[in-house]
mmCIF file of C-alpha atoms in Angstrom:
data_model
loop_
_atom_site.group_PDB
_atom_site.id
_atom_site.type_symbol
_atom_site.label_atom_id
_atom_site.label_comp_id
_atom_site.label_asym_id
_atom_site.label_seq_id
_atom_site.Cartn_x
_atom_site.Cartn_y
_atom_site.Cartn_z
ATOM 1 C CA MET A 68 -2.329 -4.196 18.335
ATOM 2 C CA LYS A 69 1.503 -3.026 18.164
ATOM 3 C CA VAL A 70 2.281 -5.792 16.150
ATOM 4 C CA ARG A 71 -0.305 -5.716 13.373
ATOM 5 C CA LYS A 72 1.102 -2.055 13.008
ATOM 6 C CA THR A 73 4.202 -3.128 12.662
ATOM 7 C CA VAL A 74 3.409 -5.604 10.073
ATOM 8 C CA ASP A 75 1.390 -3.312 7.938
ATOM 9 C CA GLN A 76 4.345 -0.775 8.098
ATOM 10 C CA THR A 77 6.511 -3.600 6.727
ATOM 11 C CA ILE A 78 4.297 -4.743 4.075
ATOM 12 C CA ALA A 79 3.471 -1.102 3.135
ATOM 13 C CA PHE A 80 7.284 -0.353 3.090
ATOM 14 C CA VAL A 81 8.385 -3.257 0.871
ATOM 15 C CA THR A 82 5.461 -2.793 -1.512
ATOM 16 C CA CYS A 83 6.052 0.951 -1.867
ATOM 17 C CA THR A 84 9.997 0.398 -2.682
ATOM 18 C CA MET A 85 9.073 -2.494 -5.071
ATOM 19 C CA LEU A 86 6.454 -0.410 -6.824
ATOM 20 C CA ALA A 87 8.881 2.701 -7.268
ATOM 21 C CA PHE A 88 11.525 0.186 -8.450
ATOM 22 C CA MET A 89 9.100 -1.418 -10.855
ATOM 23 C CA VAL A 90 8.649 2.268 -12.289
ATOM 24 C CA LEU A 91 12.044 3.175 -12.971
ATOM 25 C CA THR A 92 12.499 -0.163 -14.323
ATOM 26 C CA ALA A 93 9.465 0.310 -16.936
ATOM 27 C CA VAL A 94 10.984 3.450 -17.661
ATOM 28 C CA TRP A 95 14.321 1.912 -18.476
ATOM 29 C CA GLN A 96 12.451 -0.355 -20.436
ATOM 30 C CA VAL A 97 10.372 2.464 -22.390
ATOM 31 C CA PHE A 98 14.130 4.298 -22.808
ATOM 32 C CA THR A 99 16.373 1.601 -24.073
ATOM 33 C CA ARG A 100 13.287 0.273 -26.664
ATOM 34 C CA TYR A 101 12.424 3.618 -28.232
ATOM 35 C CA VAL A 102 15.819 5.709 -27.436
ATOM 36 C CA LEU A 103 18.283 3.289 -27.742
ATOM 37 C CA ASN A 104 16.453 0.987 -30.164
ATOM 38 C CA SER A 105 18.043 -1.710 -27.871
ATOM 39 C CA PRO A 106 15.175 -3.014 -25.514
ATOM 40 C CA SER A 107 16.432 -4.458 -22.578
ATOM 41 C CA ILE A 108 16.638 -8.129 -21.730
ATOM 42 C CA PHE A 109 15.928 -8.571 -18.359
ATOM 43 C CA SER A 110 13.574 -5.648 -17.945
ATOM 44 C CA GLU A 111 10.258 -6.926 -19.170
ATOM 45 C CA GLU A 112 10.897 -10.285 -16.406
ATOM 46 C CA ILE A 113 12.082 -8.272 -13.721
ATOM 47 C CA LEU A 114 8.619 -6.116 -14.114
ATOM 48 C CA ARG A 115 6.612 -9.545 -14.453
ATOM 49 C CA TYR A 116 7.806 -11.413 -11.390
ATOM 50 C CA SER A 117 7.817 -8.240 -9.198
ATOM 51 C CA LEU A 118 3.986 -7.567 -10.036
ATOM 52 C CA ILE A 119 3.714 -11.192 -8.718
ATOM 53 C CA TRP A 120 5.259 -10.433 -5.553
ATOM 54 C CA VAL A 121 3.690 -6.847 -5.128
ATOM 55 C CA SER A 122 0.396 -8.079 -6.018
ATOM 56 C CA MET A 123 0.739 -11.250 -3.201
ATOM 57 C CA LEU A 124 1.960 -9.012 -0.462
ATOM 58 C CA GLY A 125 -0.531 -6.726 -0.992
ATOM 59 C CA ALA A 126 -3.520 -9.133 -0.978
ATOM 60 C CA ALA A 127 -2.260 -10.114 2.171
ATOM 61 C CA TYR A 128 -2.157 -6.206 3.360
ATOM 62 C CA ALA A 129 -5.399 -6.252 2.097
ATOM 63 C CA PHE A 130 -7.104 -8.531 3.972
ATOM 64 C CA GLY A 131 -4.860 -7.343 7.245
ATOM 65 C CA LYS A 132 -6.688 -4.110 7.029
ATOM 66 C CA LYS A 133 -10.218 -5.830 5.936
ATOM 67 C CA LYS A 134 -10.388 -4.333 2.587
ATOM 68 C CA HIS A 135 -10.608 -7.263 0.876
ATOM 69 C CA ILE A 136 -13.889 -7.938 -1.122
ATOM 70 C CA ALA A 137 -16.443 -9.589 1.561
ATOM 71 C CA ILE A 138 -20.164 -10.955 1.345
ATOM 72 C CA GLU A 139 -21.258 -8.606 4.470
ATOM 73 C CA LEU A 140 -25.178 -9.599 4.410
ATOM 74 C CA LEU A 141 -24.956 -12.128 7.085
ATOM 75 C CA ALA A 142 -22.976 -9.816 9.642
ATOM 76 C CA GLU A 143 -25.285 -6.702 8.790
ATOM 77 C CA LYS A 144 -28.375 -8.686 9.571
ATOM 78 C CA LEU A 145 -26.896 -10.478 12.730
ATOM 79 C CA PRO A 146 -26.611 -9.065 16.546
ATOM 80 C CA LYS A 147 -22.566 -8.237 17.488
ATOM 81 C CA THR A 148 -22.443 -11.372 19.167
ATOM 82 C CA LYS A 149 -23.264 -13.722 17.004
ATOM 83 C CA ALA A 150 -21.340 -11.518 14.467
ATOM 84 C CA LEU A 151 -18.487 -11.601 16.231
ATOM 85 C CA ALA A 152 -18.527 -15.477 16.409
ATOM 86 C CA ILE A 153 -19.662 -15.468 12.515
ATOM 87 C CA SER A 154 -16.064 -13.862 12.398
ATOM 88 C CA ILE A 155 -14.228 -16.230 14.184
ATOM 89 C CA MET A 156 -15.745 -18.767 12.150
ATOM 90 C CA ILE A 157 -14.450 -16.964 8.948
ATOM 91 C CA GLU A 158 -11.256 -16.030 10.078
ATOM 92 C CA THR A 159 -10.666 -19.891 11.182
ATOM 93 C CA LEU A 160 -11.636 -20.827 7.338
ATOM 94 C CA ILE A 161 -9.468 -18.568 5.815
ATOM 95 C CA LEU A 162 -6.607 -19.670 8.153
ATOM 96 C CA LEU A 163 -7.336 -23.020 7.123
ATOM 97 C CA PHE A 164 -7.078 -22.447 3.573
ATOM 98 C CA ALA A 165 -3.834 -20.137 3.993
ATOM 99 C CA MET A 166 -2.104 -22.723 5.614
ATOM 100 C CA LEU A 167 -2.945 -25.436 3.496
ATOM 101 C CA VAL A 168 -3.237 -24.112 -0.042
ATOM 102 C CA MET A 169 -1.124 -21.080 0.063
ATOM 103 C CA VAL A 170 1.477 -22.266 2.857
ATOM 104 C CA VAL A 171 1.692 -25.900 2.164
ATOM 105 C CA GLY A 172 0.724 -26.059 -1.535
ATOM 106 C CA GLY A 173 3.202 -22.863 -2.265
ATOM 107 C CA SER A 174 5.899 -24.435 -0.193
ATOM 108 C CA LYS A 175 5.596 -27.651 -2.407
ATOM 109 C CA ILE A 176 5.529 -25.720 -5.800
ATOM 110 C CA VAL A 177 8.636 -23.839 -4.359
ATOM 111 C CA ALA A 178 10.807 -27.004 -3.483
ATOM 112 C CA LEU A 179 9.426 -28.307 -7.329
ATOM 113 C CA THR A 180 10.567 -25.373 -9.003
ATOM 114 C CA MET A 181 13.722 -24.251 -6.952
ATOM 115 C CA ALA A 182 15.516 -26.096 -10.128
ATOM 116 C CA GLN A 183 14.047 -24.386 -12.612
ATOM 117 C CA SER A 184 15.532 -21.390 -13.796
ATOM 118 C CA SER A 185 13.914 -18.018 -15.343
ATOM 119 C CA ALA A 186 14.596 -17.223 -19.270
ATOM 120 C CA SER A 187 16.666 -13.884 -18.951
ATOM 121 C CA LEU A 188 17.822 -13.502 -15.184
ATOM 122 C CA GLY A 189 18.809 -17.022 -14.681
ATOM 123 C CA LEU A 190 16.923 -16.848 -11.420
ATOM 124 C CA PRO A 191 15.432 -19.875 -9.761
ATOM 125 C CA MET A 192 11.429 -20.175 -10.215
ATOM 126 C CA GLY A 193 11.282 -21.303 -6.701
ATOM 127 C CA PHE A 194 12.053 -17.958 -5.711
ATOM 128 C CA ILE A 195 9.165 -16.259 -7.522
ATOM 129 C CA TYR A 196 6.756 -18.655 -6.275
ATOM 130 C CA LEU A 197 8.067 -18.302 -2.803
ATOM 131 C CA SER A 198 5.597 -15.223 -2.828
ATOM 132 C CA LEU A 199 2.627 -17.662 -2.243
ATOM 133 C CA PRO A 200 3.765 -19.268 1.351
ATOM 134 C CA VAL A 201 4.892 -15.858 2.094
ATOM 135 C CA SER A 202 1.688 -14.009 1.504
ATOM 136 C CA GLY A 203 0.154 -17.342 3.050
ATOM 137 C CA VAL A 204 2.101 -16.749 6.294
ATOM 138 C CA LEU A 205 0.931 -13.134 6.602
ATOM 139 C CA ILE A 206 -2.546 -14.082 6.159
ATOM 140 C CA ILE A 207 -2.512 -16.508 8.906
ATOM 141 C CA GLY A 208 -0.554 -13.972 10.867
ATOM 142 C CA TYR A 209 -3.350 -11.455 10.304
ATOM 143 C CA SER A 210 -6.306 -14.252 11.103
ATOM 144 C CA LEU A 211 -4.256 -14.979 14.099
ATOM 145 C CA MET A 212 -4.533 -11.764 15.550
ATOM 146 C CA THR A 213 -8.307 -11.083 14.558
ATOM 147 C CA ILE A 214 -9.571 -14.619 16.342
ATOM 148 C CA TYR A 215 -7.305 -13.166 19.166
ATOM 149 C CA GLU A 216 -8.873 -9.806 19.212
ATOM 150 C CA ALA A 217 -12.437 -11.565 18.961
ATOM 151 C CA VAL A 218 -11.967 -13.932 21.939
ATOM 152 C CA PHE A 219 -9.997 -12.178 24.394
ATOM 153 C CA LYS A 220 -10.892 -8.656 23.970
ATOM 154 C CA LYS A 221 -13.922 -9.336 22.510
ATOM 155 C CA GLU A 222 -13.518 -6.937 19.688
ATOM 156 C CA ALA A 223 -13.522 -7.276 15.916
ATOM 157 C CA ASP A 224 -13.089 -5.416 13.022
ATOM 158 C CA LEU A 225 -16.533 -6.804 11.648
ATOM 159 C CA TYR A 226 -17.495 -6.089 8.618
ATOM 160 C CA ALA A 227 -20.975 -5.219 10.308
ATOM 161 C CA ASP A 228 -19.152 -2.206 11.834
ATOM 162 C CA HIS A 229 -18.102 -0.753 8.366
ATOM 163 C CA LEU A 230 -21.779 -0.692 7.749
ATOM 164 C CA ASP A 231 -22.823 0.772 10.538
ATOM 165 C CA ALA A 232 -20.625 3.692 10.007
ATOM 166 C CA ALA A 233 -21.455 3.727 6.308
ATOM 167 C CA SER A 234 -25.101 4.356 7.178
ATOM 168 C CA LYS A 235 -24.825 6.832 9.412
ATOM 169 C CA SER A 236 -22.672 8.926 7.444
ATOM 170 C CA GLY A 237 -25.244 8.234 4.350
ATOM 171 C CA ILE A 238 -22.357 6.026 2.660
ATOM 172 C CA GLU A 239 -23.779 3.010 1.045
ATOM 173 C CA GLY A 240 -21.605 -0.583 2.016
#
């Protein structure tokens, strides 16, 4: 699906860029602490908040790629048609969780914390918590794409498919 590929590439670019920025910031922090004997005031906070964003975006990316932790026992034992139905049900439950907890709950937290400022950067804390609804929207998008593929194309990236491929190549799942 072209949309999925575009979203994947965008998330990968953003997270890789943030990770490179984090490495440079960490190097700066070490340099100022040990070479200049005057630790950077803001670098630790930047690293902490960047890690939150990279983690949340990375979790959405891993979810979209089906590289997250999954219990595969049920999908492994079922025929493909029933595994497809189970996949749709699981994706629907994940979609509801992402919508209610991550997007709705996360948006409430963002609204509550927008008036609070971070200690050294003075950044509204709502911007940090915004990572929760953003990643929730991404997970919802991935779930909708997977459900679409399962319903209309009668295919889904089922975990059982990964297990079949792994067992044929001699790799344990």
